[in-house]
């Protein structure tokens, strides 16, 4: 399955290896995007933080992730 539904919006579709669709990704604060692009041992924890905040209704432009 190459494309899956974007967790950040009702109609978006995200590509393989992407966390969100293009529109949602570009709505995230720059700091959050930079951290989420980092692929280290904390990458999965950051992804979980991102999805947790989306689930609890935090607006995309206010999402923060830990370094
Ligand atoms: Zn989206």
Tab-separated table of C-alpha atoms and ligand atoms in Angstrom:
chain	number	residue	atom	x	y	z
A	1	UNK	CA	0.000	0.000	0.000
A	2	UNK	CA	1.814	3.096	-1.224
A	3	UNK	CA	-0.622	5.720	-0.021
A	4	UNK	CA	-2.507	5.959	3.233
A	5	UNK	CA	-4.925	8.450	4.648
A	6	UNK	CA	-3.418	11.499	6.300
A	7	UNK	CA	-4.089	11.514	10.071
A	8	UNK	CA	-4.199	15.318	10.078
A	9	UNK	CA	-7.171	15.980	7.799
A	10	UNK	CA	-10.237	14.135	6.531
A	11	UNK	CA	-9.384	14.022	2.831
A	12	UNK	CA	-5.588	14.099	2.572
A	13	UNK	CA	-3.455	11.231	1.412
A	14	UNK	CA	0.153	10.845	2.475
A	15	UNK	CA	2.917	9.262	0.475
A	16	UNK	CA	5.143	6.384	1.605
A	17	UNK	CA	7.473	7.342	4.464
A	18	UNK	CA	5.606	10.586	5.084
A	19	UNK	CA	3.978	11.469	8.392
A	20	UNK	CA	1.290	13.757	6.945
A	21	UNK	CA	-0.041	14.934	3.602
A	22	UNK	CA	1.709	17.853	1.916
A	23	UNK	CA	-0.819	20.428	3.087
A	24	UNK	CA	-0.761	19.363	6.734
A	25	UNK	CA	3.018	19.059	6.762
A	26	UNK	CA	3.380	22.619	5.524
A	27	UNK	CA	1.048	23.852	8.253
A	28	UNK	CA	3.318	22.535	11.011
A	29	UNK	CA	5.675	25.041	12.659
A	30	UNK	CA	9.145	25.072	11.119
A	31	UNK	CA	10.723	23.881	14.374
A	32	UNK	CA	8.445	20.856	14.522
A	33	UNK	CA	9.101	20.015	10.870
A	34	UNK	CA	12.851	20.197	11.377
A	35	UNK	CA	12.703	17.859	14.376
A	36	UNK	CA	10.379	15.426	12.648
A	37	UNK	CA	12.733	15.254	9.668
A	38	UNK	CA	15.506	14.039	11.932
A	39	UNK	CA	15.805	10.264	11.742
A	40	UNK	CA	17.520	9.223	14.959
A	41	UNK	CA	16.654	7.073	17.982
A	42	UNK	CA	13.975	9.601	19.036
A	43	UNK	CA	12.238	9.657	15.667
A	44	UNK	CA	9.491	7.237	16.649
A	45	UNK	CA	8.865	9.084	19.924
A	46	UNK	CA	8.496	12.363	18.023
A	47	UNK	CA	6.112	10.777	15.570
A	48	UNK	CA	4.041	9.532	18.493
A	49	UNK	CA	4.010	13.051	19.982
A	50	UNK	CA	2.816	14.436	16.663
A	51	UNK	CA	0.009	11.901	16.277
A	52	UNK	CA	-1.003	12.201	19.956
A	53	UNK	CA	-1.462	15.943	19.551
A	54	UNK	CA	-3.455	15.507	16.363
A	55	UNK	CA	-5.646	12.976	18.165
A	56	UNK	CA	-6.276	15.355	21.060
A	57	UNK	CA	-7.188	18.169	18.692
A	58	UNK	CA	-4.127	20.439	18.858
A	59	UNK	CA	-4.182	22.706	15.759
A	60	UNK	CA	-1.439	21.761	13.301
A	61	UNK	CA	0.221	25.154	13.479
A	62	UNK	CA	0.568	24.828	17.266
A	63	UNK	CA	2.101	21.363	17.388
A	64	UNK	CA	5.391	21.026	19.254
A	65	UNK	CA	7.671	18.016	19.491
A	66	UNK	CA	10.540	17.328	21.872
A	67	UNK	CA	14.135	17.535	20.575
B	1	LIG	ZN1	-3.456	16.107	5.811
